[in-house]
């Protein structure tokens, strides 16, 4: 059930300039599932809330990672411990579906800030997890240690070759798939990356699930601002029917 809650900021760190890693107190954390998001009010001067993916959740705390890309996110990035956040959540009717128990691993693929909503899935998967993360350069890398601590294999790619593999996440993913039988692929990141991951999953016949990010006003399916077209010419909404979709359903 969606709840409105006034949450206290417990800690803030800045893994790189323009990005804040924020932990808040939240009773709603108990019901949070991997892939869901929060809708956060960003000060008194901004009417619209901002959708922020849940990075991790414990019994009474939640963690979010926010990048300064506009007025609302800039307000969030500048929060301090002791500040209060007006939070609606957890939102998203379709979170990541946990994999089947057993020895068959899963593959997570994250691009940029899209790595954040994959962390809770990695921790709760209950099966071996391999992860491939992509960033434009070394100075933009986030959450590397967090994933290293909970995954069996971690690969980091950079577009400019300044760290890890010089190239795309799909290059590494395809190599891993050739050596490992994954039961599913889960991805979040920029649309061009997700399109490439969807094509890869379809080509190798592995179920592939993508978490889509979209601008939205209400977060609960009323404004219809986060519509995504499907291959059968329907429109679904990221906030109400997502944010996680079967990659085969999306009209890329």
Backbone as JSON, one array per atom type, in Angstrom:
{
  "sequence": "XXXXXXXXXXXXXXXXXXXXXXXXXXXXXXXXXXXXXXXXXXXXXXXXXXXXXXXXXXXXXXXXXXXXXXXXXXXXXXXXXXXXXXXXXXXXXXXXXXXXXXXXXXXXXXXXXXXXXXXXXXXXXXXXXXXXXXXXXXXXXXXXXXXXXXXXXXXXXXXXXXXXXXXXXXXXXXXXXXXXXXXXXXXXXXXXXXXXXXXXXXXXXXXXXXXXXXXXXXXXXXXXXXXXXXXXXXXXXXXXXXXXXXXXXXXX",
  "N": [[0.84, -1.2, 0.0], [0.53, 2.24, -0.85], [2.06, 4.9, 0.9], [2.07, 8.05, 2.6], [4.68, 9.73, 4.05], [6.61, 11.42, 6.5], [9.91, 11.62, 6.42], [13.01, 11.27, 8.08], [16.23, 12.48, 7.26], [18.96, 10.49, 7.62], [21.66, 10.02, 6.99], [24.14, 11.32, 4.74], [26.14, 10.99, 1.94], [28.64, 11.81, -0.54], [29.39, 10.32, -3.27], [30.48, 11.13, -5.66], [30.94, 14.28, -7.35], [27.97, 16.14, -7.49], [26.28, 14.02, -6.95], [24.32, 12.4, -4.52], [24.24, 10.11, -1.87], [21.83, 8.92, 0.0], [20.45, 8.09, 3.13], [17.41, 7.4, 4.68], [15.06, 7.54, 7.39], [12.26, 5.37, 7.53], [9.15, 4.04, 7.86], [7.77, 2.78, 5.88], [9.62, 1.25, 4.62], [9.57, -1.45, 5.19], [7.81, -2.65, 3.42], [8.92, -2.26, 0.95], [10.04, -3.23, -2.28], [12.46, -4.68, -4.54], [13.21, -2.58, -7.25], [11.1, -0.82, -7.01], [9.97, 2.62, -6.45], [10.27, 5.96, -5.02], [8.26, 8.89, -4.49], [9.11, 12.07, -4.14], [8.72, 15.08, -2.39], [10.16, 18.14, -3.23], [11.07, 20.53, -1.59], [9.41, 23.7, -0.81], [8.94, 25.33, -2.96], [8.56, 23.96, -5.29], [6.13, 22.43, -7.17], [5.69, 19.84, -8.22], [6.42, 16.46, -7.35], [9.42, 14.41, -7.25], [10.38, 11.45, -8.93], [12.23, 8.86, -7.49], [14.38, 6.16, -7.56], [14.41, 3.31, -5.4], [17.26, 2.38, -3.76], [18.13, 0.64, -1.75], [16.72, -1.13, 1.06], [15.93, -1.52, 4.47], [14.66, -2.72, 7.64], [13.57, -0.35, 8.77], [14.67, 1.72, 7.35], [15.6, 3.45, 4.34], [17.44, 3.68, 1.31], [18.59, 5.98, -1.07], [19.9, 7.07, -4.21], [20.85, 10.0, -5.64], [21.08, 12.15, -8.43], [22.21, 15.35, -9.43], [20.33, 16.81, -11.67], [18.64, 18.8, -12.24], [16.33, 21.3, -10.91], [14.75, 20.1, -8.84], [16.07, 17.62, -8.17], [18.52, 18.72, -7.49], [17.89, 20.06, -5.15], [17.4, 17.85, -3.51], [19.93, 16.6, -3.49], [21.34, 18.35, -1.93], [20.5, 17.95, 0.67], [20.76, 17.54, 4.28], [21.82, 15.6, 7.16], [19.21, 15.12, 9.5], [17.38, 16.73, 8.23], [14.01, 16.82, 6.9], [12.05, 14.77, 4.75], [9.31, 14.74, 2.59], [7.62, 12.04, 1.68], [6.18, 9.85, -0.72], [5.24, 6.55, -1.09], [6.07, 2.97, -0.99], [6.26, 3.07, -4.55], [5.07, 1.7, -7.68], [3.74, -0.85, -9.37], [4.71, -3.15, -10.49], [7.43, -4.56, -9.48], [10.88, -5.77, -9.58], [10.79, -9.16, -10.31], [11.64, -11.7, -8.17], [14.23, -14.09, -8.73], [14.0, -17.65, -9.58], [14.49, -19.99, -6.96], [17.6, -21.73, -6.39], [20.55, -23.0, -8.08], [21.07, -21.7, -10.43], [22.4, -18.82, -11.85], [21.79, -15.21, -12.02], [21.92, -12.35, -14.2], [22.8, -9.04, -13.83], [22.51, -5.82, -15.26], [23.62, -2.62, -15.34], [23.44, 0.87, -16.08], [25.11, 3.84, -15.57], [23.4, 5.96, -13.3], [21.43, 4.13, -13.23], [22.35, 1.87, -12.03], [21.68, 1.94, -9.37], [18.9, 1.06, -8.57], [19.26, -1.66, -8.88], [20.69, -2.73, -6.82], [19.33, -3.58, -4.44], [17.97, -5.75, -5.48], [20.12, -7.41, -6.11], [21.0, -8.03, -3.54], [18.84, -9.42, -2.49], [18.32, -11.55, -4.1], [18.84, -14.32, -3.72], [20.1, -16.22, -5.21], [23.13, -17.03, -7.08], [24.76, -14.09, -8.26], [25.76, -12.2, -11.02], [27.13, -9.13, -12.13], [27.15, -6.41, -14.38], [28.35, -3.25, -14.86], [28.04, -0.05, -16.34], [29.66, 3.0, -17.21], [30.33, 6.41, -18.17], [32.91, 7.34, -17.64], [35.74, 6.83, -15.39], [35.51, 8.62, -13.22], [32.81, 8.81, -12.82], [31.81, 6.55, -11.67], [29.74, 4.65, -9.51], [28.73, 2.9, -6.53], [30.32, 0.63, -6.75], [31.75, -0.87, -4.78], [29.63, -1.71, -3.18], [28.21, -3.51, -4.83], [30.26, -5.34, -5.28], [30.49, -6.49, -2.81], [28.24, -8.1, -2.55], [27.84, -9.68, -4.77], [28.78, -12.41, -6.95], [30.39, -12.08, -9.17], [31.75, -9.16, -10.64], [31.77, -6.71, -13.09], [33.1, -3.78, -14.48], [32.52, -1.29, -16.83], [33.78, 1.3, -18.95], [33.1, 4.05, -21.07], [35.21, 5.58, -22.06], [37.44, 4.11, -21.5], [38.87, 4.6, -19.18], [38.74, 3.11, -16.9], [38.45, -0.29, -15.91], [36.74, -2.39, -18.25], [37.1, -1.31, -21.56], [34.58, -0.28, -23.29], [31.26, -1.45, -24.11], [28.5, -2.43, -21.95], [27.06, -4.55, -22.98], [28.9, -5.96, -24.48], [30.55, -7.24, -22.57], [28.52, -8.62, -21.24], [27.6, -10.4, -23.22], [29.8, -12.07, -23.53], [29.89, -13.26, -20.99], [27.45, -14.61, -20.96], [27.9, -16.54, -22.88], [29.45, -18.26, -21.46], [28.12, -18.94, -19.16], [25.08, -20.21, -17.81], [22.51, -18.28, -17.53], [19.51, -17.68, -15.72], [17.94, -15.46, -15.98], [17.94, -12.01, -17.11], [18.4, -8.8, -15.78], [17.87, -5.34, -16.03], [18.76, -1.83, -15.86], [18.91, 1.51, -16.88], [20.13, 3.94, -19.3], [18.0, 4.47, -22.17], [19.09, 3.71, -24.81], [20.98, 1.78, -23.99], [19.31, -0.09, -22.69], [17.78, -0.92, -24.85], [19.7, -2.26, -26.36], [20.36, -4.3, -24.56], [17.91, -5.61, -24.43], [17.73, -6.59, -27.06], [19.91, -8.33, -27.02], [19.12, -10.19, -25.02], [16.89, -11.29, -26.28], [18.08, -12.47, -28.49], [19.68, -14.47, -27.37], [17.88, -15.94, -26.07], [17.11, -15.6, -23.35], [15.11, -14.79, -20.61], [14.36, -11.39, -20.15], [14.31, -8.51, -18.2], [13.41, -5.15, -17.76], [13.92, -2.09, -16.08], [12.23, 0.84, -16.36], [12.74, 4.33, -16.6], [11.07, 7.41, -16.22], [9.8, 10.7, -16.87], [7.39, 12.06, -14.67], [4.3, 13.2, -13.26], [2.29, 12.64, -11.24], [2.73, 10.03, -10.23], [1.07, 7.92, -9.68], [-0.55, 7.07, -11.74], [-2.49, 8.84, -12.67], [-1.96, 11.2, -14.13], [-0.99, 10.37, -16.58], [1.43, 10.87, -17.78], [3.72, 9.36, -18.13], [3.81, 7.54, -20.23], [4.5, 4.57, -22.1], [5.12, 2.99, -25.13], [3.97, -0.17, -26.29], [4.73, -3.27, -28.05], [2.4, -4.24, -29.12], [0.98, -2.04, -29.81], [-0.2, -0.73, -27.66], [-0.4, 1.58, -24.88], [1.38, 1.76, -21.94], [1.9, 2.64, -18.49], [4.64, 3.87, -16.73], [4.65, 4.41, -13.99], [2.32, 3.23, -12.93], [1.89, 0.68, -14.12], [4.37, -0.34, -14.24], [7.52, -0.11, -12.56], [8.97, -2.03, -13.92], [9.35, -4.02, -16.78], [8.74, -6.72, -19.08], [11.22, -7.12, -21.39], [10.61, -7.85, -23.98], [8.11, -6.8, -24.46], [8.24, -4.09, -24.87], [8.16, -1.39, -27.17], [10.81, -0.6, -28.63]],
  "CA": [[0.0, 0.0, 0.0], [1.27, 3.48, -0.9], [1.93, 5.69, 2.1], [2.73, 9.34, 2.69], [5.42, 9.7, 5.31], [7.65, 12.42, 6.71], [11.09, 10.8, 6.71], [14.2, 12.01, 8.49], [17.5, 12.15, 6.62], [19.88, 9.97, 8.64], [23.04, 10.21, 6.56], [24.35, 11.74, 3.35], [27.51, 10.99, 1.44], [28.71, 12.25, -1.94], [30.38, 9.47, -3.94], [31.11, 11.99, -6.65], [30.32, 15.6, -7.43], [26.64, 16.16, -8.08], [25.52, 12.83, -6.58], [24.17, 12.19, -3.09], [23.81, 8.79, -1.4], [21.05, 9.37, 1.16], [19.69, 7.12, 3.9], [16.33, 8.05, 5.41], [14.19, 6.7, 8.22], [11.01, 5.18, 6.81], [8.37, 2.86, 8.23], [7.34, 2.12, 4.64], [10.71, 0.41, 4.12], [9.23, -2.86, 5.39], [7.05, -3.16, 2.27], [9.61, -1.94, -0.29], [10.53, -4.35, -3.08], [13.44, -4.26, -5.55], [12.67, -1.98, -8.47], [10.11, 0.21, -6.73], [10.52, 3.96, -6.34], [9.62, 6.92, -4.14], [7.92, 10.18, -5.07], [9.57, 12.93, -3.05], [8.5, 16.53, -2.51], [11.47, 18.79, -3.21], [10.97, 21.9, -1.12], [8.1, 24.37, -0.89], [8.81, 26.12, -4.19], [8.33, 23.1, -6.45], [4.83, 21.78, -7.05], [5.73, 18.42, -8.57], [7.38, 15.58, -6.69], [10.4, 13.79, -8.14], [10.49, 9.99, -8.75], [13.58, 8.43, -7.18], [14.44, 4.72, -7.35], [14.92, 2.82, -4.11], [18.51, 1.66, -3.92], [18.14, -0.44, -0.78], [15.76, -0.94, 2.14], [16.01, -2.41, 5.63], [13.4, -2.74, 8.38], [13.01, 0.99, 8.97], [15.45, 2.71, 6.62], [15.73, 3.29, 2.9], [18.59, 4.35, 0.72], [18.4, 6.46, -2.42], [21.05, 7.73, -4.81], [20.25, 11.08, -6.43], [22.01, 12.96, -9.21], [21.77, 16.72, -9.7], [20.04, 17.0, -13.09], [17.61, 19.83, -12.33], [16.06, 22.0, -9.65], [14.27, 19.19, -7.8], [17.13, 16.72, -7.74], [19.55, 19.53, -6.83], [17.41, 20.27, -3.77], [17.62, 16.61, -2.78], [21.37, 16.38, -3.35], [21.85, 19.26, -0.9], [19.95, 17.67, 2.0], [21.69, 17.26, 5.36], [21.24, 14.79, 8.24], [18.26, 15.85, 10.32], [16.33, 17.31, 7.38], [12.83, 15.98, 6.7], [11.58, 14.6, 3.38], [7.91, 14.34, 2.42], [7.81, 10.91, 0.75], [5.08, 8.98, -1.08], [5.8, 5.3, -1.6], [6.81, 2.68, -2.22], [5.43, 3.07, -5.74], [5.42, 0.74, -8.71], [2.94, -2.07, -9.25], [5.5, -4.29, -10.95], [8.85, -4.51, -9.16], [11.62, -6.9, -10.12], [10.37, -10.46, -9.81], [12.81, -12.43, -7.69], [14.49, -15.3, -9.55], [13.66, -18.95, -9.01], [15.55, -20.5, -6.07], [18.42, -22.78, -6.98], [21.94, -22.67, -8.36], [21.21, -20.95, -11.68], [22.63, -17.41, -11.54], [21.16, -14.16, -12.8], [22.83, -11.31, -14.67], [22.31, -7.67, -13.69], [23.22, -4.87, -16.12], [23.24, -1.26, -14.97], [24.14, 1.96, -16.74], [25.06, 5.11, -14.85], [22.6, 5.93, -12.08], [20.58, 2.95, -13.31], [22.89, 0.82, -11.17], [21.12, 2.05, -8.02], [17.77, 0.18, -8.26], [19.62, -3.07, -8.99], [21.42, -3.19, -5.65], [18.47, -4.35, -3.55], [17.73, -7.03, -6.15], [21.33, -8.22, -5.94], [21.07, -8.49, -2.15], [17.72, -10.27, -2.12], [18.07, -12.52, -5.17], [18.82, -15.69, -3.22], [20.85, -17.07, -6.14], [24.37, -16.34, -7.49], [24.51, -12.88, -9.06], [26.82, -11.5, -11.75], [26.67, -7.79, -12.48], [27.96, -5.6, -15.29], [27.99, -1.84, -14.71], [28.66, 0.8, -17.34], [29.72, 4.43, -16.93], [31.05, 7.12, -19.22], [34.33, 7.41, -17.27], [36.05, 6.38, -14.03], [35.06, 9.57, -12.21], [31.36, 8.73, -12.68], [31.45, 5.24, -11.12], [29.09, 4.61, -8.21], [28.24, 1.65, -5.95], [31.16, -0.5, -7.12], [32.02, -1.7, -3.6], [28.37, -2.3, -2.72], [27.94, -4.69, -5.65], [31.33, -6.3, -5.06], [30.26, -7.15, -1.52], [27.09, -9.0, -2.54], [27.75, -10.43, -6.04], [29.9, -13.33, -7.15], [31.26, -11.5, -10.2], [31.44, -7.77, -10.96], [32.52, -6.11, -14.19], [32.82, -2.36, -14.69], [32.9, -0.82, -18.17], [33.75, 2.75, -19.16], [33.1, 4.42, -22.48], [36.5, 6.15, -22.48], [38.54, 3.21, -21.17], [39.64, 5.08, -18.03], [38.67, 2.12, -15.81], [37.79, -1.54, -16.27], [36.64, -2.74, -19.67], [36.86, -0.19, -22.48], [33.53, -0.69, -24.22], [29.87, -1.42, -23.65], [28.07, -3.5, -21.04], [26.58, -5.72, -23.73], [30.07, -6.75, -24.9], [30.89, -8.11, -21.45], [27.37, -9.5, -20.98], [27.55, -11.48, -24.22], [30.87, -13.01, -23.21], [29.5, -14.02, -19.8], [26.34, -15.5, -21.33], [28.47, -17.66, -23.62], [30.13, -19.16, -20.52], [27.28, -19.19, -17.99], [23.66, -20.34, -18.11], [21.71, -17.4, -16.67], [18.07, -17.89, -15.79], [17.28, -14.2, -16.35], [18.71, -10.78, -17.15], [17.67, -7.64, -15.26], [18.65, -4.17, -16.43], [18.24, -0.47, -15.68], [19.87, 2.48, -17.38], [19.65, 4.75, -20.44], [17.21, 3.74, -23.17], [19.9, 2.99, -25.81], [21.55, 0.59, -23.36], [18.24, -1.05, -22.47], [17.42, -1.47, -26.16], [20.74, -3.22, -26.72], [20.22, -5.43, -23.66], [16.71, -6.33, -24.87], [18.09, -7.31, -28.28], [20.79, -9.42, -26.62], [18.32, -11.19, -24.34], [16.05, -11.96, -27.27], [18.94, -13.27, -29.37], [20.21, -15.65, -26.67], [16.71, -16.63, -25.51], [17.09, -15.51, -21.89], [14.11, -13.8, -20.16], [15.03, -10.13, -19.84], [13.4, -7.56, -17.56], [14.01, -3.82, -17.74], [13.28, -1.06, -15.26], [12.2, 2.07, -17.14], [12.63, 5.6, -15.89], [10.31, 8.37, -17.04], [9.27, 11.88, -16.19], [6.0, 11.86, -14.28], [3.77, 14.22, -12.36], [1.54, 12.15, -10.08], [3.33, 8.83, -9.7], [0.06, 6.9, -9.36], [-1.33, 6.71, -12.91], [-3.57, 9.78, -12.98], [-1.6, 12.23, -15.1], [-0.7, 9.69, -17.85], [2.59, 11.51, -18.38], [4.89, 8.47, -18.26], [3.36, 6.47, -21.13], [5.48, 3.85, -22.9], [4.43, 2.2, -26.15], [4.31, -1.59, -26.35], [4.79, -3.79, -29.41], [1.04, -4.46, -29.62], [0.39, -0.71, -30.01], [-0.83, -0.19, -26.46], [0.45, 2.43, -24.05], [1.36, 1.45, -20.52], [2.46, 3.75, -17.73], [5.75, 3.42, -15.91], [4.35, 4.51, -12.56], [1.2, 2.39, -12.51], [2.01, -0.69, -14.61], [5.79, -0.68, -14.15], [8.43, 0.35, -13.61], [9.68, -3.14, -14.55], [8.61, -4.63, -17.88], [9.41, -7.72, -19.91], [11.85, -6.38, -22.49], [9.96, -8.2, -25.26], [6.86, -6.08, -24.6], [8.48, -2.67, -25.13], [8.44, -0.98, -28.54], [12.03, 0.17, -28.52]],
  "C": [[0.88, 1.25, 0.0], [1.01, 4.3, 0.35], [2.61, 7.04, 1.93], [3.41, 9.4, 4.04], [6.45, 10.82, 5.33], [8.88, 11.68, 7.23], [12.28, 11.68, 7.06], [15.42, 11.54, 7.71], [18.48, 11.73, 7.71], [21.34, 10.18, 8.27], [23.08, 10.6, 5.1], [25.84, 11.63, 3.03], [27.48, 11.39, -0.03], [29.8, 11.45, -2.64], [31.1, 10.16, -5.08], [30.36, 13.3, -6.71], [28.96, 15.51, -8.13], [25.79, 14.96, -7.77], [25.49, 12.7, -5.06], [23.63, 10.79, -2.82], [23.16, 9.04, -0.04], [20.34, 8.2, 1.82], [18.66, 7.86, 4.74], [15.64, 7.03, 6.33], [12.86, 6.57, 7.51], [10.32, 3.91, 7.28], [7.95, 2.08, 6.99], [8.41, 1.18, 4.08], [10.38, -1.07, 4.22], [8.52, -3.47, 4.17], [7.74, -2.9, 0.94], [10.16, -3.19, -0.96], [11.52, -3.84, -4.13], [12.77, -3.74, -6.82], [11.63, -0.9, -8.22], [10.78, 1.57, -6.54], [9.72, 4.8, -5.35], [9.29, 8.18, -4.94], [8.13, 11.2, -3.96], [9.3, 14.4, -3.36], [9.82, 17.24, -2.31], [11.34, 20.27, -2.86], [9.6, 22.51, -1.36], [7.87, 25.07, -2.22], [8.48, 25.28, -5.42], [7.06, 22.28, -6.25], [4.93, 20.27, -7.23], [6.79, 17.67, -7.77], [8.34, 15.0, -7.73], [10.45, 12.29, -7.86], [11.96, 9.59, -8.56], [13.56, 6.93, -6.87], [14.94, 4.39, -5.95], [16.16, 1.99, -4.38], [18.57, 0.46, -2.98], [17.15, -0.11, 0.32], [16.0, -1.97, 3.22], [14.69, -2.31, 6.38], [12.77, -1.35, 8.49], [13.86, 2.09, 8.33], [15.43, 2.4, 5.13], [16.89, 4.13, 2.4], [18.26, 4.75, -0.7], [19.69, 7.1, -2.91], [20.5, 8.73, -5.83], [21.34, 11.86, -7.16], [21.4, 14.32, -9.51], [21.6, 16.9, -11.22], [18.98, 18.08, -13.3], [17.3, 20.39, -10.96], [15.64, 21.05, -8.53], [15.35, 18.28, -7.27], [18.27, 17.48, -7.07], [19.17, 19.81, -5.38], [17.67, 19.02, -2.94], [19.1, 16.36, -2.51], [21.95, 17.21, -2.2], [21.24, 19.04, 0.48], [21.06, 17.3, 2.98], [21.03, 16.33, 6.38], [20.38, 15.64, 9.16], [17.17, 16.54, 9.53], [15.18, 16.31, 7.24], [12.46, 15.94, 5.22], [10.15, 14.11, 3.39], [7.89, 13.29, 1.31], [6.5, 10.16, 0.55], [5.68, 7.69, -1.63], [5.47, 4.11, -0.72], [5.88, 2.51, -3.4], [5.96, 2.08, -6.77], [4.69, -0.56, -8.5], [3.75, -3.32, -9.59], [6.96, -4.07, -10.63], [9.6, -5.62, -9.88], [11.1, -8.19, -9.49], [11.6, -11.25, -9.41], [12.99, -13.71, -8.49], [14.07, -16.58, -8.82], [14.81, -19.42, -8.11], [16.34, -21.61, -6.77], [19.83, -22.29, -7.24], [22.13, -21.84, -9.62], [21.34, -19.46, -11.38], [21.78, -16.47, -12.39], [22.23, -13.13, -13.18], [22.15, -9.96, -14.53], [23.17, -6.75, -14.56], [22.72, -3.47, -15.8], [24.08, -0.23, -15.7], [24.0, 3.24, -15.97], [24.28, 4.99, -13.55], [21.61, 4.76, -12.09], [21.12, 1.76, -12.52], [22.15, 0.79, -9.83], [19.94, 1.11, -7.74], [18.07, -1.3, -8.38], [20.25, -3.62, -7.72], [20.55, -4.03, -4.71], [18.13, -5.7, -4.16], [18.92, -7.95, -5.96], [21.39, -8.81, -4.53], [19.99, -9.51, -1.81], [17.49, -11.43, -3.09], [17.99, -13.95, -4.67], [19.49, -16.7, -4.14], [22.16, -16.34, -6.47], [24.05, -15.19, -8.46], [25.8, -12.39, -9.71], [26.27, -10.14, -12.16], [27.68, -7.11, -13.4], [27.45, -4.16, -15.19], [28.73, -1.01, -15.74], [28.56, 2.27, -16.98], [30.51, 5.12, -18.05], [32.55, 7.17, -18.93], [34.51, 6.99, -15.81], [35.47, 7.32, -12.98], [33.56, 9.52, -11.97], [30.89, 7.42, -12.05], [30.82, 5.39, -9.74], [28.8, 3.16, -7.83], [29.11, 0.43, -6.3], [31.39, -1.42, -5.92], [30.76, -2.4, -3.11], [28.05, -3.57, -3.51], [29.02, -5.76, -5.45], [31.1, -7.11, -3.79], [29.14, -8.19, -1.56], [26.94, -9.84, -3.82], [28.96, -11.33, -6.21], [30.89, -12.8, -8.18], [30.8, -10.07, -10.51], [32.37, -7.3, -12.07], [32.11, -4.65, -14.32], [33.36, -1.96, -16.06], [32.88, 0.71, -18.19], [33.84, 3.04, -20.65], [34.47, 4.88, -22.97], [37.7, 5.27, -22.13], [39.35, 3.62, -19.96], [39.62, 4.11, -16.86], [37.97, 0.87, -16.34], [37.82, -1.81, -17.76], [36.34, -1.51, -20.51], [35.84, -0.64, -23.51], [32.18, -0.71, -23.54], [29.56, -2.59, -22.72], [27.62, -4.74, -21.8], [27.73, -6.57, -24.26], [30.47, -7.74, -23.81], [29.76, -9.11, -21.19], [27.34, -10.66, -21.95], [28.64, -12.52, -23.96], [30.49, -13.88, -22.01], [28.4, -15.02, -20.15], [26.86, -16.73, -22.07], [29.1, -18.7, -22.69], [29.22, -19.62, -19.38], [25.81, -19.29, -18.4], [22.8, -19.51, -17.16], [20.22, -17.73, -16.82], [17.32, -16.62, -16.18], [18.29, -13.07, -16.36], [17.82, -9.65, -16.62], [18.51, -6.4, -15.55], [17.94, -2.87, -16.1], [19.32, 0.5, -16.14], [19.29, 3.28, -18.53], [18.94, 3.88, -21.47], [18.07, 3.05, -24.24], [20.54, 1.73, -25.24], [20.49, -0.48, -23.17], [17.81, -1.7, -23.78], [18.42, -2.54, -26.57], [20.66, -4.47, -25.85], [19.01, -6.28, -24.07], [17.0, -7.16, -26.12], [18.98, -8.51, -27.96], [19.99, -10.54, -25.96], [17.45, -11.99, -25.3], [16.89, -12.91, -28.15], [19.42, -14.55, -28.69], [19.11, -16.4, -25.92], [16.75, -16.72, -23.98], [16.05, -14.46, -21.5], [14.81, -12.53, -19.66], [14.0, -9.12, -19.33], [14.1, -6.22, -17.39], [13.21, -2.89, -16.84], [13.38, 0.26, -16.02], [12.06, 3.28, -16.23], [11.94, 6.6, -16.8], [9.94, 9.58, -16.21], [7.8, 11.63, -15.85], [5.59, 12.96, -13.32], [3.18, 13.63, -11.09], [2.17, 10.93, -9.43], [2.36, 7.7, -9.42], [-0.88, 6.6, -10.52], [-2.44, 7.66, -13.29], [-3.22, 10.76, -14.09], [-1.3, 11.66, -16.49], [0.52, 10.26, -18.55], [3.76, 10.59, -18.65], [4.56, 7.28, -19.16], [4.52, 5.89, -21.93], [4.72, 2.96, -23.87], [4.92, 0.76, -26.13], [4.24, -2.07, -27.8], [3.41, -4.11, -29.99], [0.24, -3.17, -29.7], [-0.47, -0.23, -28.84], [0.14, 0.79, -25.8], [0.28, 2.02, -22.61], [2.09, 2.57, -19.79], [3.47, 3.24, -16.72], [5.37, 3.4, -14.44], [3.33, 3.48, -12.11], [1.38, 0.93, -12.91], [3.46, -1.19, -14.61], [6.26, -0.52, -12.72], [9.17, -0.77, -14.34], [8.78, -3.8, -15.6], [9.44, -5.76, -18.49], [9.95, -6.98, -21.13], [11.21, -6.66, -23.83], [8.7, -7.38, -25.51], [7.06, -4.64, -25.08], [8.78, -2.42, -26.6], [9.65, -0.04, -28.51], [12.23, 1.13, -29.7]]
}
